[in-house]
Coordinates of C-alpha atoms in Angstrom, one line a residue:
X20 CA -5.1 -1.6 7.3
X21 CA -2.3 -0.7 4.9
X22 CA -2.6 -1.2 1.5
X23 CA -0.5 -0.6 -1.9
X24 CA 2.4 -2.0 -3.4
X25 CA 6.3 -2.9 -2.0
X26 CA 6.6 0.2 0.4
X27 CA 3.8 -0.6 2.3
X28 CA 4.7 -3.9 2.4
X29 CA 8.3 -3.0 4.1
X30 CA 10.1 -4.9 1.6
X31 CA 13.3 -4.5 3.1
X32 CA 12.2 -4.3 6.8
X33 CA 14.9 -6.7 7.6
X34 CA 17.8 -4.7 6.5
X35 CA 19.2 -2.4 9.6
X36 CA 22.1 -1.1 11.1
X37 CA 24.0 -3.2 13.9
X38 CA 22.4 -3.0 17.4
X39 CA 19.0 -2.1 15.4
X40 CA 16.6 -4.6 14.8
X41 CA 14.0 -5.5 11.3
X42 CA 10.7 -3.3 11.6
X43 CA 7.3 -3.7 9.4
X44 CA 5.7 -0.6 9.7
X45 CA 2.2 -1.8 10.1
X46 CA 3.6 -4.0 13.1
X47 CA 5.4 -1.1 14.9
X48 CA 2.3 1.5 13.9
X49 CA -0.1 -1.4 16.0
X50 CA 2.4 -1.3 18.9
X51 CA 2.3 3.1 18.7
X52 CA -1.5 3.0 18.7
X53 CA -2.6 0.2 20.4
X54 CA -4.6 -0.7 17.8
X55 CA -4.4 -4.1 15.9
X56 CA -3.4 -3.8 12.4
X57 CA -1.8 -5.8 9.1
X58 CA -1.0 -4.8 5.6
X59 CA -2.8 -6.0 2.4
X60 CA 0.1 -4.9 0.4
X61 CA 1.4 -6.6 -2.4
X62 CA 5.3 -5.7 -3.8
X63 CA 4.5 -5.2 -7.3
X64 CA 1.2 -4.1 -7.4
X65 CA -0.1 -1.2 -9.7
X66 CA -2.7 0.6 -8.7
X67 CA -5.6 -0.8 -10.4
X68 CA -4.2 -4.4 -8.9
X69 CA -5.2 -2.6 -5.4
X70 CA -8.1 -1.1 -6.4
X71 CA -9.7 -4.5 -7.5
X72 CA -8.3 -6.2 -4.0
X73 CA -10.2 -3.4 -2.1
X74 CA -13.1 -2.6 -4.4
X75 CA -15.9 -4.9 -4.8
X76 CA -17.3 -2.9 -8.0
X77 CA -13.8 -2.4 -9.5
X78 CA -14.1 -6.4 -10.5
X79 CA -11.5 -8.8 -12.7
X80 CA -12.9 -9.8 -15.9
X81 CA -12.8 -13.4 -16.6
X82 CA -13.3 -16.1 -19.8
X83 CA -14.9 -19.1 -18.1
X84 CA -14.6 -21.2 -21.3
X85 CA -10.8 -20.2 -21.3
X86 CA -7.8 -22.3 -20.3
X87 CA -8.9 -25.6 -18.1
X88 CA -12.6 -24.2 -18.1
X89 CA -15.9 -25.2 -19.8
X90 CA -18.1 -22.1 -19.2
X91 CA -19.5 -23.4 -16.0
X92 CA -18.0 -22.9 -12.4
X93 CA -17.4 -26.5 -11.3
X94 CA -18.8 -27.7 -7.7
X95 CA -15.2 -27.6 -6.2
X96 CA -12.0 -27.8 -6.6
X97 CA -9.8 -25.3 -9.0
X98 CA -9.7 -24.0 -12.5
X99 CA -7.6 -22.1 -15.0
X100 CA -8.8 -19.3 -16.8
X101 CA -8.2 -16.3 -18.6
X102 CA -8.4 -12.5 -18.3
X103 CA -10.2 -11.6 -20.3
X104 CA -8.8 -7.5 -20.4
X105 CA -5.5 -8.7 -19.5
X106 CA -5.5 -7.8 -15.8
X107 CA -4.9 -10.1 -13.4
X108 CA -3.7 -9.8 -9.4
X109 CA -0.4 -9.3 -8.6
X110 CA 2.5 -11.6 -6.8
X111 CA 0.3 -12.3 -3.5
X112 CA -1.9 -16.0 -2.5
X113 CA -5.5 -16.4 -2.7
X114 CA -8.0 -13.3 -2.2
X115 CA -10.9 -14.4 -1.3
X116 CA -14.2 -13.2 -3.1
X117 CA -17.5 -14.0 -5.6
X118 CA -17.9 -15.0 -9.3
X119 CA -21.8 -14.8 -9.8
X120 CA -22.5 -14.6 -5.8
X121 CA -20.5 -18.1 -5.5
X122 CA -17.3 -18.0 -3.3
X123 CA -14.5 -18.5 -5.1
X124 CA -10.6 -17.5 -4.3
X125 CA -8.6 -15.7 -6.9
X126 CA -4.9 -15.9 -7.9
X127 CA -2.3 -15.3 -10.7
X128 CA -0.7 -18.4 -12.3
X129 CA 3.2 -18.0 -12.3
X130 CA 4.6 -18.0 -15.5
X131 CA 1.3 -17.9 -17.1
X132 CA 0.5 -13.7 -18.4
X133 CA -3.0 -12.9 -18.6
X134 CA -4.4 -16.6 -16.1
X135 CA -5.6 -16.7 -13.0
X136 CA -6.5 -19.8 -11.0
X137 CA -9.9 -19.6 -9.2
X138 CA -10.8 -22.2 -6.3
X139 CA -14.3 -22.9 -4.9
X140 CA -13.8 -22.1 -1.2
X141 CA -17.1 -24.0 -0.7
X142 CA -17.9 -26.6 -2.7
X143 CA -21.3 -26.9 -4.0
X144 CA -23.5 -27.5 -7.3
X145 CA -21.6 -26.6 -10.8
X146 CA -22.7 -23.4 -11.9
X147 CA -23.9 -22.9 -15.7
X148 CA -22.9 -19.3 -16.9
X149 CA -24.5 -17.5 -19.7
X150 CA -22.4 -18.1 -22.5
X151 CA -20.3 -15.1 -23.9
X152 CA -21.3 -13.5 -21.1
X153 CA -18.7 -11.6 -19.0
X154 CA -18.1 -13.2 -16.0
X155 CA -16.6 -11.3 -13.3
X156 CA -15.0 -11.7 -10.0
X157 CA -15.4 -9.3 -7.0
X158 CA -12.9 -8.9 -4.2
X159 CA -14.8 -10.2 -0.6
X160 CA -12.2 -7.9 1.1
X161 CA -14.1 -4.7 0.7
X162 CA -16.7 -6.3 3.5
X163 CA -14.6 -8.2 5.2
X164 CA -12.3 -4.9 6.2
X165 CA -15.1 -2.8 6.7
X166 CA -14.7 -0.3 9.6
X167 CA -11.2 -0.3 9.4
X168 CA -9.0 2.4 8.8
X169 CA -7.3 2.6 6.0
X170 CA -4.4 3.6 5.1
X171 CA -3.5 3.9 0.8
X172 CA -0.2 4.1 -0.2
X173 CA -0.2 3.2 -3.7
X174 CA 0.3 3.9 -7.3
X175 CA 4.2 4.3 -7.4
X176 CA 4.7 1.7 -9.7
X177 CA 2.6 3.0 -12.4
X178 CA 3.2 6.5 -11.4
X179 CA 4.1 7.1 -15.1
X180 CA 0.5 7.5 -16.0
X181 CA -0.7 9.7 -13.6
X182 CA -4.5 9.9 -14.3
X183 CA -4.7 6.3 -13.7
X184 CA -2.8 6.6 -10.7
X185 CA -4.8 9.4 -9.5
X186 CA -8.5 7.7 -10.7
X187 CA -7.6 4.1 -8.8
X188 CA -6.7 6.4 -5.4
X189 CA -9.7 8.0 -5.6
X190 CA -11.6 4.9 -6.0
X191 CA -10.1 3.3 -3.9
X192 CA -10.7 6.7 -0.6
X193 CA -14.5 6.0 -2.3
X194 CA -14.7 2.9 -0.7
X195 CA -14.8 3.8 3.0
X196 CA -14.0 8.1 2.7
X197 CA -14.6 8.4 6.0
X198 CA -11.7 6.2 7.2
X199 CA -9.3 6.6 4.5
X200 CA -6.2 8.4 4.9
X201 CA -4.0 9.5 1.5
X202 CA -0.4 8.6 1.7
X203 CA 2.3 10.8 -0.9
X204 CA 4.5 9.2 -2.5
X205 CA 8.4 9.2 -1.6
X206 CA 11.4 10.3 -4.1
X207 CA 13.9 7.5 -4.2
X208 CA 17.4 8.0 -6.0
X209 CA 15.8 7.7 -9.4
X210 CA 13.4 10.4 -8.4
X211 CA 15.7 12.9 -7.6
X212 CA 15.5 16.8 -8.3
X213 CA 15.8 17.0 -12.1
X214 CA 14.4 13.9 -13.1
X215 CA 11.3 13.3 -14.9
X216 CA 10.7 11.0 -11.8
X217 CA 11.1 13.7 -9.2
X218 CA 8.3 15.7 -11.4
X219 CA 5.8 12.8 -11.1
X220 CA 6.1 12.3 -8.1
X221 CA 5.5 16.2 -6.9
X222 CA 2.4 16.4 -9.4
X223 CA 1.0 13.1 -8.1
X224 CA 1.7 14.3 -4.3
X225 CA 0.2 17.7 -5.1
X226 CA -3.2 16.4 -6.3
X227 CA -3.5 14.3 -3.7
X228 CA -3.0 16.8 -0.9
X229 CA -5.5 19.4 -3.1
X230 CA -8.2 16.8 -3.2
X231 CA -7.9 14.9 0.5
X232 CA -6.6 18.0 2.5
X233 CA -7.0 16.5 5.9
X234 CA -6.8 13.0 5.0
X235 CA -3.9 13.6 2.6
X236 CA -0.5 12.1 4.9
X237 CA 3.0 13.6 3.5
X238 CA 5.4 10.7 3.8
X239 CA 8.1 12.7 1.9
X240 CA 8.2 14.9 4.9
X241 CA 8.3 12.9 7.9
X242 CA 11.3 11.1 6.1
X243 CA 13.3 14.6 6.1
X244 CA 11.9 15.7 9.5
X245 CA 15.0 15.9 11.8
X246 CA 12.4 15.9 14.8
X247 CA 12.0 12.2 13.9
X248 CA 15.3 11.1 13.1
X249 CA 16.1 11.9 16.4
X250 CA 13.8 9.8 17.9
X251 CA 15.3 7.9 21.0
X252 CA 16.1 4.6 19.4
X253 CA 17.6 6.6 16.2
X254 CA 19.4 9.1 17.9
X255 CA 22.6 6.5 18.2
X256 CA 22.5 6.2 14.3
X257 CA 22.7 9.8 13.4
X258 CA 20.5 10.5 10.5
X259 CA 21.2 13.2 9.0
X260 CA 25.0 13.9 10.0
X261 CA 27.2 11.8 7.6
X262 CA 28.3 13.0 4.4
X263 CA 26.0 10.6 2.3
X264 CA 23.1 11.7 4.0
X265 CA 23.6 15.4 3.5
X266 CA 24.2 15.0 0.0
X267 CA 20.6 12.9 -0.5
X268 CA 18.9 15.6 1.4
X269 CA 20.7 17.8 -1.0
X270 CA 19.1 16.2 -4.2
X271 CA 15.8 16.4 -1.9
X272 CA 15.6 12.7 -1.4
X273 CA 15.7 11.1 2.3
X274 CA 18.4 10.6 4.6
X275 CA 20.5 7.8 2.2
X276 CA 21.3 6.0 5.7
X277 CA 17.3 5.2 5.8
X278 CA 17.4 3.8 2.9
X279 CA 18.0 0.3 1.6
X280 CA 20.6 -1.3 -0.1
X281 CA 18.8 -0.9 -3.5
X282 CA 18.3 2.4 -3.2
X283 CA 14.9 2.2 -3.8
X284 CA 13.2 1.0 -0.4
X285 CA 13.1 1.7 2.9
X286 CA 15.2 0.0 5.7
X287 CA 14.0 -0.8 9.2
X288 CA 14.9 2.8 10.0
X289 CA 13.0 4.5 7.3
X290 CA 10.0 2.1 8.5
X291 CA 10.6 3.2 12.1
X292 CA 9.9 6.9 10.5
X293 CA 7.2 6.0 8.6
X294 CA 5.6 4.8 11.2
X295 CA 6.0 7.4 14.0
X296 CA 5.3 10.1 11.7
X297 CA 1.7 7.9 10.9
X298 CA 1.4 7.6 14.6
X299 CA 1.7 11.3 15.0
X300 CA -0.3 12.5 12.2
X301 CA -3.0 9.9 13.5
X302 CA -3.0 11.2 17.1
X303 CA -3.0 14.7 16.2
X304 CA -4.8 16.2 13.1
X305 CA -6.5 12.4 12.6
X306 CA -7.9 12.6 15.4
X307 CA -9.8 15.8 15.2
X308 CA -11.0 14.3 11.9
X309 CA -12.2 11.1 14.0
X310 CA -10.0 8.6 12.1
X311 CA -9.6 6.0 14.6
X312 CA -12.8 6.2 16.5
X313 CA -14.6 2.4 16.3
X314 CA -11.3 0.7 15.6
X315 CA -11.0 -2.6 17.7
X316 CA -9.1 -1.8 21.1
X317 CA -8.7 1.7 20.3
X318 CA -8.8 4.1 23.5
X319 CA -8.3 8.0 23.6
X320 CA -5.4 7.6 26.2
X321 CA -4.0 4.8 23.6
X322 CA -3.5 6.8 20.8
X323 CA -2.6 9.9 22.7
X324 CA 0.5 8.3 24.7

């Protein structure tokens, strides 16, 4: 299970060089590892916005009496209501969870800041809240991914504040610590060497690695490990070799041929690296740490071919 924010959702999957083909990299990681996986990211999302997707007691805060509401759930159907903190979830559909033990779906309202929509997934009798009280509603995701392994990559785009950044990871690894593998950050061009980006980025990496050693995964370095750009179905497209690449690595940034158009995202070959380099680090120190053991379809010989 991947989670986090426009990375981990391979934004730009589908951008790739001719004769090359669009890769997701939880898609290509399932194929690697023989193990079934998807992605709970959500392009946008700051890291508190995944913390409260995978965190049943990291909760939104909701005003029942807000917007379309009266203070009471109603027996089915939707309603409009407020943050009441401000926070809402990102750019993604329903997430399904609880408001006072009663299932209910959550969602931002586009073009409405600060409102969510909630929808009773079962319909049932209206339920009558303590007025004032804080109403709050908790992610159902937490239990319904249990046992999983998962994989956080997260907290770029609110990298700025890095105690926040490094508080929702931590959070977030609390969940299931067992299972939960660390992903760094990557430098893209606006994070080059010299820029107050490329220092964020090295602190955030370097607490991470200090305080998940083993479960800590540096991307950053699979993306400028020539052993993987010359896997097989790279080797035709030369990372590495042109000018434009050599003068990325230069600034310590990626190959700029993995890279998408914007300059800010990986292409289907960056994915393909992000992936393999997963699929290595899984079948190799992650294993000895016991990483995949229990996940559905999961075999010694699969992860280790």
């Amino acid at each position: 299970m991947l989670w986090g924010s426009s990375s981990a959702a391979s934004q730009l999957a589908r951008q790739h060089p001719p004769g090359y083909r669009p890769v997701r990299i939880e898609g290509l990681l399932s194929e690697l590892l023989d193990v079934p996986g998807t992605t709970r990211a959500v392009s946008g999302d700051v890291s508190w916005q995944t913390l409260s997707m995978r965190s049943h007691d990291h909760p939104y805060v909701l005003d029942l009496a807000s917007g379309t509401g009266t203070g009471s759930l109603p027996g089915r159907g939707s309603v409009t209501v407020a943050s009441a903190d401000g926070r809402v979830p990102g750019r993604c559909g329903p997430i399904p969870g609880t408001v006072a033990g009663v299932r209910c779906s959550i969602q931002s309202v586009p073009g409405r800041s600060g409102a969510v929509l909630l929808h009773r997934d079962v319909p049932g009798d209206e339920v009558a809240l303590e007025p004032g009280a804080a109403v709050r509603w908790h992610t159902g995701l937490e239990e319904a991914d249990r046992g999983r392994l998962h994989l956080l990559w997260m907290g770029k785009n609110n990298i700025e504040d890095i105690p926040r950044v490094l508080a929702d990871t931590a959070a977030t690894h609390a969940v299931e610590p067992a299972t939960s593998v660390v992903m760094g950050q990557w430098c893209t061009y606006t994070d080059r060497r010299g820029t107050v980006g490329w220092d964020r980025v090295q602190e955030v990496n370097a607490a991470h690695r200090r305080r998940y050693g083993a479960q800590y995964h540096d991307v950053m370095a699979d993306l400028r490990d020539p052993e993987l750009w010359d896997l097989p179905a790279l080797r035709p497209y030369r990372i590495g070799a042109s000018r434009h690449d050599r003068r990325w690595l230069a600034m310590g940034l990626p190959p700029r041929s993995i890279v998408g158009s914007d300059r800010r995202h990986l292409n289907a070959l960056g994915n393909t690296i992000v992936a393999h380099g997963l699929h290595r680090y899984l079948t190799g120190p992650g294993a000895e740490l016991g990483l995949l053991s229990g996940q559905p379809g999961s075999t010694v010989q699969a992860r280790l071919r």
